CSV table of C-alpha atoms and ligand atoms in Angstrom, one decimal:
chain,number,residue,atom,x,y,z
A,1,UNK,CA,27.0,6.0,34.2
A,2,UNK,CA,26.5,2.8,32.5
A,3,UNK,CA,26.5,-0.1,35.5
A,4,UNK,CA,24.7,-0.1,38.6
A,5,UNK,CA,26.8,-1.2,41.2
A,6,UNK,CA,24.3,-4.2,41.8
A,7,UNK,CA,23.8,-4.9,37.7
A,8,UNK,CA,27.9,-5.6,38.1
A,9,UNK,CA,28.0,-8.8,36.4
A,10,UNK,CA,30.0,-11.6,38.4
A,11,UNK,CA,32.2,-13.6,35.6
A,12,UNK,CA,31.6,-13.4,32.1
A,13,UNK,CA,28.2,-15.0,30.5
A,14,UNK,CA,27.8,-16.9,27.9
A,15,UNK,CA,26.4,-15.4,24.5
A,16,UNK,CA,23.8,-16.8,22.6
A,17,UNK,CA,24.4,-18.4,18.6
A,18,UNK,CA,23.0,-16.2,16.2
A,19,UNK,CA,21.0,-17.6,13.3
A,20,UNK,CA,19.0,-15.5,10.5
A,21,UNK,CA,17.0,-15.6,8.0
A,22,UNK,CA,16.5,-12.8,4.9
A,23,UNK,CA,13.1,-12.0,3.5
A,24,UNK,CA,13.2,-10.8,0.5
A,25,UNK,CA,10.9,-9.3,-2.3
A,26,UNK,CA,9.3,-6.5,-4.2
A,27,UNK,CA,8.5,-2.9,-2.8
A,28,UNK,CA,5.3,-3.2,-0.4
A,29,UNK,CA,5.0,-6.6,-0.5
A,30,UNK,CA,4.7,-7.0,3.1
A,31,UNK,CA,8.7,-7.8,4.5
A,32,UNK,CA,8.3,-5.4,6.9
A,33,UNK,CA,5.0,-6.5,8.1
A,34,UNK,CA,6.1,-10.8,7.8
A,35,UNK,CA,8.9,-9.3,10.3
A,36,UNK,CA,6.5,-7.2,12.3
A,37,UNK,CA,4.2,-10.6,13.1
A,38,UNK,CA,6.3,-12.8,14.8
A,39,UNK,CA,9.0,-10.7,15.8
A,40,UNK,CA,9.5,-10.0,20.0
A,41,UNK,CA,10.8,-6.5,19.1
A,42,UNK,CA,9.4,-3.9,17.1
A,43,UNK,CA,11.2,-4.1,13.8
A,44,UNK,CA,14.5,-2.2,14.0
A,45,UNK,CA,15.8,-0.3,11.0
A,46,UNK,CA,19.4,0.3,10.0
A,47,UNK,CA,21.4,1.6,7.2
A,48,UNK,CA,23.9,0.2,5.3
A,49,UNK,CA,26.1,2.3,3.4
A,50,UNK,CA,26.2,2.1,0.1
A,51,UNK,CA,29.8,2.9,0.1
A,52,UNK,CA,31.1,0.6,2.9
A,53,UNK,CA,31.9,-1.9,0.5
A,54,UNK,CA,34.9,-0.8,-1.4
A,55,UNK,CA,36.0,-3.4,-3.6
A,56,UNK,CA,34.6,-2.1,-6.9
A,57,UNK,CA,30.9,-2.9,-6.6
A,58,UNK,CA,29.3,-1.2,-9.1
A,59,UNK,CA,27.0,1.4,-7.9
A,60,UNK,CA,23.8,2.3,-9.7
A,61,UNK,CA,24.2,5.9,-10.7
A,62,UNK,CA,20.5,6.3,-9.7
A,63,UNK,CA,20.7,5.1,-6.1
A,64,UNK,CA,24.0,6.7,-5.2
A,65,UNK,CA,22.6,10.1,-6.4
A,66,UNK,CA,19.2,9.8,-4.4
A,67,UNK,CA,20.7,8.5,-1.5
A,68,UNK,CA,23.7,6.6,0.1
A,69,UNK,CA,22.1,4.0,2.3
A,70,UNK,CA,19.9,1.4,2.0
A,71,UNK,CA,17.4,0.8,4.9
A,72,UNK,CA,16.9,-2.9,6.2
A,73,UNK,CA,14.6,-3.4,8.8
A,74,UNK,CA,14.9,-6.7,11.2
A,75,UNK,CA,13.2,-8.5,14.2
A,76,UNK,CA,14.4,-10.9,16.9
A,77,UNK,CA,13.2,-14.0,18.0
A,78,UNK,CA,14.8,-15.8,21.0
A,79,UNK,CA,14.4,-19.4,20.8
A,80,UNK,CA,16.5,-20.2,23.9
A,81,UNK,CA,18.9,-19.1,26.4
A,82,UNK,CA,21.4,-19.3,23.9
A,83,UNK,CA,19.7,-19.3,20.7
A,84,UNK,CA,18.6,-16.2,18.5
A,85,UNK,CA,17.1,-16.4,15.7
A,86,UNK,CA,17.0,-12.8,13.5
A,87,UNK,CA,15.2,-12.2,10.3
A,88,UNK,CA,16.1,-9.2,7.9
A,89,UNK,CA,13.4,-7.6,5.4
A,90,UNK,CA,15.4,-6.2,2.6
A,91,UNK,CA,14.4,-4.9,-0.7
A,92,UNK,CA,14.7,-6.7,-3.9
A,93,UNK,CA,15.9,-4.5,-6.1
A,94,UNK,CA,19.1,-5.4,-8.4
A,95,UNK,CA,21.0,-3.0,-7.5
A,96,UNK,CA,21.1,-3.9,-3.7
A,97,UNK,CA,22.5,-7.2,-4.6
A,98,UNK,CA,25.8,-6.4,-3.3
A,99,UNK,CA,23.7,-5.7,0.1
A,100,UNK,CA,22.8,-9.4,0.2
A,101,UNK,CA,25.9,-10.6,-0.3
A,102,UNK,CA,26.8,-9.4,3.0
A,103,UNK,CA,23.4,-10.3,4.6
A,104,UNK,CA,23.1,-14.0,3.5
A,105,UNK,CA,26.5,-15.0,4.6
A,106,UNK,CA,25.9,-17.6,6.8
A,107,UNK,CA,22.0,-17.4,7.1
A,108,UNK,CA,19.6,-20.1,7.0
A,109,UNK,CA,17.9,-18.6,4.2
A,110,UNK,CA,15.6,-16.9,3.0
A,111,UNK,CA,12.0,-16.6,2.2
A,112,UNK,CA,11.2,-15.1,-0.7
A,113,UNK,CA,7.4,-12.5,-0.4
A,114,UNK,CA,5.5,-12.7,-3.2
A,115,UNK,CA,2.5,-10.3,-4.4
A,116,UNK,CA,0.7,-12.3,-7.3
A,117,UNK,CA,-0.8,-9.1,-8.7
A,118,UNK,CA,3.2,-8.0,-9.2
A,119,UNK,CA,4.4,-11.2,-9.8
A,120,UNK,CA,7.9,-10.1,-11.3
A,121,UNK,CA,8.6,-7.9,-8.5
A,122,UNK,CA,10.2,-11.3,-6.8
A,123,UNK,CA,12.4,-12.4,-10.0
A,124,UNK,CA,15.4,-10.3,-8.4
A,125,UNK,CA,15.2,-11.8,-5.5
A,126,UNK,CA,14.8,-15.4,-7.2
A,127,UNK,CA,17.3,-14.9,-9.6
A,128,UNK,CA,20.0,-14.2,-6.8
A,129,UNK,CA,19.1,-17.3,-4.3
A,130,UNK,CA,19.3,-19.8,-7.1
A,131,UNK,CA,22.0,-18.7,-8.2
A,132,UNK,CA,23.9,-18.2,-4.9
A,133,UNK,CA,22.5,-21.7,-4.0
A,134,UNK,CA,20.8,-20.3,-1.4
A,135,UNK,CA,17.9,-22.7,0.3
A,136,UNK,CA,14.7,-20.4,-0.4
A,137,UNK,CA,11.2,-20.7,0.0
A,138,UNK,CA,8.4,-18.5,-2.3
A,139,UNK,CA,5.6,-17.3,0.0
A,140,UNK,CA,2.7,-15.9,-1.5
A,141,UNK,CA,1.3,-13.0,0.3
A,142,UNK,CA,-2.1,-13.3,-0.3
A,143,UNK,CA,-3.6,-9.9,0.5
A,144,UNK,CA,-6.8,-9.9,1.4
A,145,UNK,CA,-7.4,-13.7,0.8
A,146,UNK,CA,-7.0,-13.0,-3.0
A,147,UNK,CA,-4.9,-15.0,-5.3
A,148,UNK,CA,-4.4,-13.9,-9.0
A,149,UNK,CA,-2.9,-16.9,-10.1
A,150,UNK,CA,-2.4,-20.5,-8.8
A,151,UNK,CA,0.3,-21.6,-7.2
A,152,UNK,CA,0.8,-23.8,-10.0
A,153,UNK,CA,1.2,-20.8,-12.1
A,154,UNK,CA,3.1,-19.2,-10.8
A,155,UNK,CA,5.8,-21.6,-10.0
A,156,UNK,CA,5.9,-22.3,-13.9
A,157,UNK,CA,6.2,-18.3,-14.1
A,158,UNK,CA,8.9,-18.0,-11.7
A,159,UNK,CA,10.1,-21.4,-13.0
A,160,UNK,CA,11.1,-22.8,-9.8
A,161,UNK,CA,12.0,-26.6,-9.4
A,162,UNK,CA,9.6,-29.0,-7.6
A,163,UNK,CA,11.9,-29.2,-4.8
A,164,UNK,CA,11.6,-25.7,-3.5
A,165,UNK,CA,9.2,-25.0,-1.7
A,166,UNK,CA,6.1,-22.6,-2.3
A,167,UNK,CA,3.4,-21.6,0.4
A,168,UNK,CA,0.2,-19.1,0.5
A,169,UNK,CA,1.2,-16.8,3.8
A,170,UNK,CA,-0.3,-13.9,5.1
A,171,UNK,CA,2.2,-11.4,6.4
A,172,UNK,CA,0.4,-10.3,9.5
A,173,UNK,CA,-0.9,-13.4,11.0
A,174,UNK,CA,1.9,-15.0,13.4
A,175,UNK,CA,0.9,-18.7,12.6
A,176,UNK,CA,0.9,-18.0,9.1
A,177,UNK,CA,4.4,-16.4,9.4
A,178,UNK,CA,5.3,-18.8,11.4
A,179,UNK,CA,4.7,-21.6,9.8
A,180,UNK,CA,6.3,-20.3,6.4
A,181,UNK,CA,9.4,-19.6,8.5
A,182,UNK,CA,9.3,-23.7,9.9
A,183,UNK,CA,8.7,-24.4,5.8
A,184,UNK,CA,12.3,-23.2,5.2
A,185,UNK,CA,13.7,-24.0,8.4
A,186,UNK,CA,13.2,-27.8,7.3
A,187,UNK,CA,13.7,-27.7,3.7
A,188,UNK,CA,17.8,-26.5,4.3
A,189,UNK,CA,17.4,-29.0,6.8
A,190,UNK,CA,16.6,-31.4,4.4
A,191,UNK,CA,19.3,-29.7,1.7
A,192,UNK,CA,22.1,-30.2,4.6
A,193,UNK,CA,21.0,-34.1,5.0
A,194,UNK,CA,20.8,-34.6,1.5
A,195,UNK,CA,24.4,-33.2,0.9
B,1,UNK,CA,18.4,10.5,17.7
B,2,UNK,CA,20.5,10.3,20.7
B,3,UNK,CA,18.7,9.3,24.0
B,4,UNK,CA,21.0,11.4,26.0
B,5,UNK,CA,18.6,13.9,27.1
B,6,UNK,CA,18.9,17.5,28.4
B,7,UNK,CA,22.4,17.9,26.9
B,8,UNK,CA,23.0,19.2,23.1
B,9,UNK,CA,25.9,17.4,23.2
B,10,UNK,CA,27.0,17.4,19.4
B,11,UNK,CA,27.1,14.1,17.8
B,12,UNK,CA,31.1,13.4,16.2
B,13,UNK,CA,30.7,12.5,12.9
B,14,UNK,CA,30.3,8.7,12.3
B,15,UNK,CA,33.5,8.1,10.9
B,16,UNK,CA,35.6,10.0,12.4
B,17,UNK,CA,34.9,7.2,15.5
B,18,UNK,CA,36.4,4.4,13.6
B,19,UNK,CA,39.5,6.8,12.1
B,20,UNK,CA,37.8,6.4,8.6
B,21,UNK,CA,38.0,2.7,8.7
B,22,UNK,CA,34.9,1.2,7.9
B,23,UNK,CA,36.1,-2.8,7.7
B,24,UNK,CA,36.6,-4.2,11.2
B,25,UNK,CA,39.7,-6.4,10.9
B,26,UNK,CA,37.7,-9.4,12.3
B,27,UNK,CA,35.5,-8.9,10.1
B,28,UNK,CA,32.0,-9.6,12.2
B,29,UNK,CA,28.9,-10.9,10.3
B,30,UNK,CA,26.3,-8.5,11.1
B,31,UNK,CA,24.3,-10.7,13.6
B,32,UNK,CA,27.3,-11.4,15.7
B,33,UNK,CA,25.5,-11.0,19.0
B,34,UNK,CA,28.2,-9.6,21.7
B,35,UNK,CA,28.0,-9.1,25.5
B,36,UNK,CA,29.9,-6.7,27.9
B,37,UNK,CA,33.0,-8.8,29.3
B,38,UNK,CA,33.9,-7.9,33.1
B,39,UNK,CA,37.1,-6.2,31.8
B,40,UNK,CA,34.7,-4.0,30.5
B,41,UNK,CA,33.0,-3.4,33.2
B,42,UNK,CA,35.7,-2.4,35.2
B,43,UNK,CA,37.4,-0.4,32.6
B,44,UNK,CA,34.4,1.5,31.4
B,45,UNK,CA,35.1,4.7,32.5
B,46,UNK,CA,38.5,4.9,30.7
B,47,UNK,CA,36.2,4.2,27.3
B,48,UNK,CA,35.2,6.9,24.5
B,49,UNK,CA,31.7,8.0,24.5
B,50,UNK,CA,30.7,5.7,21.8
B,51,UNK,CA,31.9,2.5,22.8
B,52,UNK,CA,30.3,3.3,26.7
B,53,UNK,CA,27.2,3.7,24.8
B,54,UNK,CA,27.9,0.5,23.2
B,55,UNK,CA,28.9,-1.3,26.5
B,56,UNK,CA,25.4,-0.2,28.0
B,57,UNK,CA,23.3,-1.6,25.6
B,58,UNK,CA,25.4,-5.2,25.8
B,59,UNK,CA,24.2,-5.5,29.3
B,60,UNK,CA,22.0,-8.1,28.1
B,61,UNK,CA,23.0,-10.2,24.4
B,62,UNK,CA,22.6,-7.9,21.3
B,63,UNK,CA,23.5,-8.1,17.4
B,64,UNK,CA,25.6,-5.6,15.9
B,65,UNK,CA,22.7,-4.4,13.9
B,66,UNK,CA,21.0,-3.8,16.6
B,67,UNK,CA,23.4,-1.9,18.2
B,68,UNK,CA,23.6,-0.1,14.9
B,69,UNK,CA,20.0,0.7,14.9
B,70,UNK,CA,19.5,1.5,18.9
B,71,UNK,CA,22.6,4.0,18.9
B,72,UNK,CA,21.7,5.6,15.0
B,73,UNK,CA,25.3,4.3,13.9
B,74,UNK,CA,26.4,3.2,10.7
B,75,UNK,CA,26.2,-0.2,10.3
B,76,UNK,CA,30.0,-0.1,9.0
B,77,UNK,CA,30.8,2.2,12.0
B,78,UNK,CA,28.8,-0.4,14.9
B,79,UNK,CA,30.8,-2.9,12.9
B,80,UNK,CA,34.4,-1.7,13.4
B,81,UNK,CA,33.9,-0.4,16.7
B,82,UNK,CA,32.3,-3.5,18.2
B,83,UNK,CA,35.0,-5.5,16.2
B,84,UNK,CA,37.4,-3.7,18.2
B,85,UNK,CA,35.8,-3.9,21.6
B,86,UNK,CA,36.0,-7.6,21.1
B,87,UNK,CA,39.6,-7.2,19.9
B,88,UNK,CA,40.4,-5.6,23.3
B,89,UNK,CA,38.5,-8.0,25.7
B,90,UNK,CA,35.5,-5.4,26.3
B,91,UNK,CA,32.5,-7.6,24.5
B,92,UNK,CA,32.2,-11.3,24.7
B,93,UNK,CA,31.3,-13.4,21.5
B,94,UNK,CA,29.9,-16.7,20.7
B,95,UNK,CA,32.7,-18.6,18.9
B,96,UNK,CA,31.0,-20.6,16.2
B,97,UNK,CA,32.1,-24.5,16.5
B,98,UNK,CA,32.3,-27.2,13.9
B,99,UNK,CA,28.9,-28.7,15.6
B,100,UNK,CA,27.0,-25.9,14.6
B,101,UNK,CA,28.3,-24.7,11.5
B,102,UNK,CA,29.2,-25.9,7.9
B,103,UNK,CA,32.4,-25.8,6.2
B,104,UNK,CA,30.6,-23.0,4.0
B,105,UNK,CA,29.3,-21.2,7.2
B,106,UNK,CA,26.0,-22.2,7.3
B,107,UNK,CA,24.0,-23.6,9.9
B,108,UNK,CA,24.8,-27.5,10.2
B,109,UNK,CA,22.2,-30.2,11.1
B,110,UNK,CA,22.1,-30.2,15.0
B,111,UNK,CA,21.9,-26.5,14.8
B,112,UNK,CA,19.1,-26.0,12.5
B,113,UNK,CA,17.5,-29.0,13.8
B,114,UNK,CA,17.5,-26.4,17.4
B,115,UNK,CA,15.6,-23.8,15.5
B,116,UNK,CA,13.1,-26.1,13.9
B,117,UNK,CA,11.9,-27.2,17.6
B,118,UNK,CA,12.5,-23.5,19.0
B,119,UNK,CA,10.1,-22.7,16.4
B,120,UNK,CA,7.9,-25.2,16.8
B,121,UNK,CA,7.8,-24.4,20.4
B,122,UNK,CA,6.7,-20.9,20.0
C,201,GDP,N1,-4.4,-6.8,3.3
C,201,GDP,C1,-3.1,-7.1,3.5
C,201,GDP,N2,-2.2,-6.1,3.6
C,201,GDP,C2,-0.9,-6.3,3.8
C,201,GDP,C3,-0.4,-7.6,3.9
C,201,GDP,N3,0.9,-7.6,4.1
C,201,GDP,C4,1.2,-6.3,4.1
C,201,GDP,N4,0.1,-5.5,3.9
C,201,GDP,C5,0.1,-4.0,3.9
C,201,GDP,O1,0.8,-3.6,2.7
C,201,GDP,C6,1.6,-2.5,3.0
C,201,GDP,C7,3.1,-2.7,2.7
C,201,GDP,O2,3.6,-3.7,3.7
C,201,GDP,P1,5.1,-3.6,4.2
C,201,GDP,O3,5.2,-4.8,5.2
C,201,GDP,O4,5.5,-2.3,4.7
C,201,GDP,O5,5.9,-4.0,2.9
C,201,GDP,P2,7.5,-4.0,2.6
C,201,GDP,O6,7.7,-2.8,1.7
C,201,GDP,O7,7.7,-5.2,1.8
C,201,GDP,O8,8.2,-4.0,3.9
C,201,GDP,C8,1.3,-2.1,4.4
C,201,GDP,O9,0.4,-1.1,4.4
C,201,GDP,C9,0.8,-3.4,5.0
C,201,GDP,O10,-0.1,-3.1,6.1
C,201,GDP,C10,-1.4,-8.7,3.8
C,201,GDP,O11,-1.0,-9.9,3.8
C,201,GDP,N5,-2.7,-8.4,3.6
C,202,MG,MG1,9.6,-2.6,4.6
């Protein structure tokens, strides 16, 4: 059975707002793990069909073959009795691009993983936030406290404005994640007051 | 995959639930979070497997994702069903105002202004 008698709620109760935020980038860059760190649950995964989306999105042959879904993992944050904020790790490839149009619909927006040593595994994922006119921040995961490049660097490789933001993060520290997440949280705040 | 334990009940295929549709005609975002409605309560044992399932787990606020990834359910299929269970006054939904929300359908100011101190609070 599913109720209790004594779980019976009385009158219907309110539901909290959703908000999210996508984090996006190269294979292993650490998405799963930036999730893992700050999130109250342990990350969920789910599939999205590749074929759920009927209107003539253009499959690559490759993926459809190998598989038909696309795993995203996710984590919750509550930030109130009726807030929750959720943030999706998806991959960057471009064929999943018609993945993110789905998952970026309304969201906050994203932070974009970076591994320096792979630097062009995060031009995907750059290439669709721009263009979408997304509000995105680069994070540079710096694994084990290495950097191969400056941030100056790479922001002239990725060829990023001034105005976005860029940030050295470590994926598994909460106050690191945290604080990257509080970066982008107040730059589409200050995007929303500017427009 | 199925938490039901010490039956080998068969698991209907996904798609069959949702009669081949895999487009709610709300339409949900993904992160729609939903809640079981006292209708629903009441009504439960008149529902298909599925959507009890589904009903059980909105005890307390979820997402349809999560819903998707708790029960092993397409995210399409979680979609269409929970679309439906809202349709019919079984799950409760927040219903997005122009305070919190952009013409675009983004987070407005106050709202993001929430998160930033939620956040900060952590
Ligand atoms: N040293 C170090 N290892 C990390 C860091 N972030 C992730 N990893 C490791 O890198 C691997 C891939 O991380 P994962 O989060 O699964 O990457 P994803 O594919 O982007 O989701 C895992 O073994 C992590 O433990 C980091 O900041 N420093
Ligand atoms: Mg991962």
């Amino acid at each position: 059975m599913v109720f209790k008698r004594s779980e019976r709620p009385r009158a219907d109760k309110p539901v909290p707002i959703p908000v999210k935020i996508v984090v996006a980038g190269g294979y292993a860059v650490g998405k799963t793990t930036f999730v893992g760190s700050i999130s109250e649950i342990e990350p969920l995964t789910t599939e999205a069909a590749l074929t759920s989306h009927s209107d003539g999105v253009d499959i690559a042959g490759e993926a459809a073959k190998s598989s038909t879904t696309v795993a995203m993992d996710f984590g919750r944050i509550t930030l109130g009795d009726d807030l929750i904020l959720y943030l999706f790790g998806t991959p960057g490839q471009d064929r999943f691009h018609f993945m993110w149009d789905d998952l970026i619909r309304g969201a906050i927006g994203a932070v974009v993983l970076v591994d320096t040593s792979r630097l062009e595994d995060c031009f995907p994922a750059v290439d669709y936030f721009e263009s979408a006119g997304i509000p995105f921040v680069v994070a540079v995961n710096a694994f084990f406290g290495k950097m191969h490049h400056s941030l100056e660097d790479i922001r002239e490789a990725l060829a990023v404005p001034e105005s976005t933001p860029m940030v050295v993060t470590d994926a598994r520290d909460r106050d690191a994640t945290k604080g990257t997440l509080l970066e982008l949280v107040q730059h589409a705040l200050a995007l929303v007051n500017a427009g | 995959m199925n938490e039901i334990s010490g039956t080998d009940r068969l698991r209907i295929r996904p798609y069959a639930l949702t009669g081949g549709r895999v487009r709610s005609t709300t339409e949900l975002a993904l992160e729609t979070i939903v809640r079981v409605t006292g209708r629903c309560i009441i009504h439960a044992h008149e529902l298909s497997s599925e959507r009890r399932e589904i009903a059980g787990l909105c005890d307390q606020p979820v997402s349809i994702v999560e819903i998707s990834a708790r029960l092993s359910l397409p995210l399409g299929v979680a979609r269409v069903l929970v679309g439906d269970m809202v349709s019919e006054g079984h799950l409760n939904t927040h219903q997005a105002t122009e305070t919190e929300i952009t013409p675009d359908g983004r987070p407005d100011q106050r709202l993001l202004e929430r998160v930033l101190n939620g956040l900060q609070a952590l």
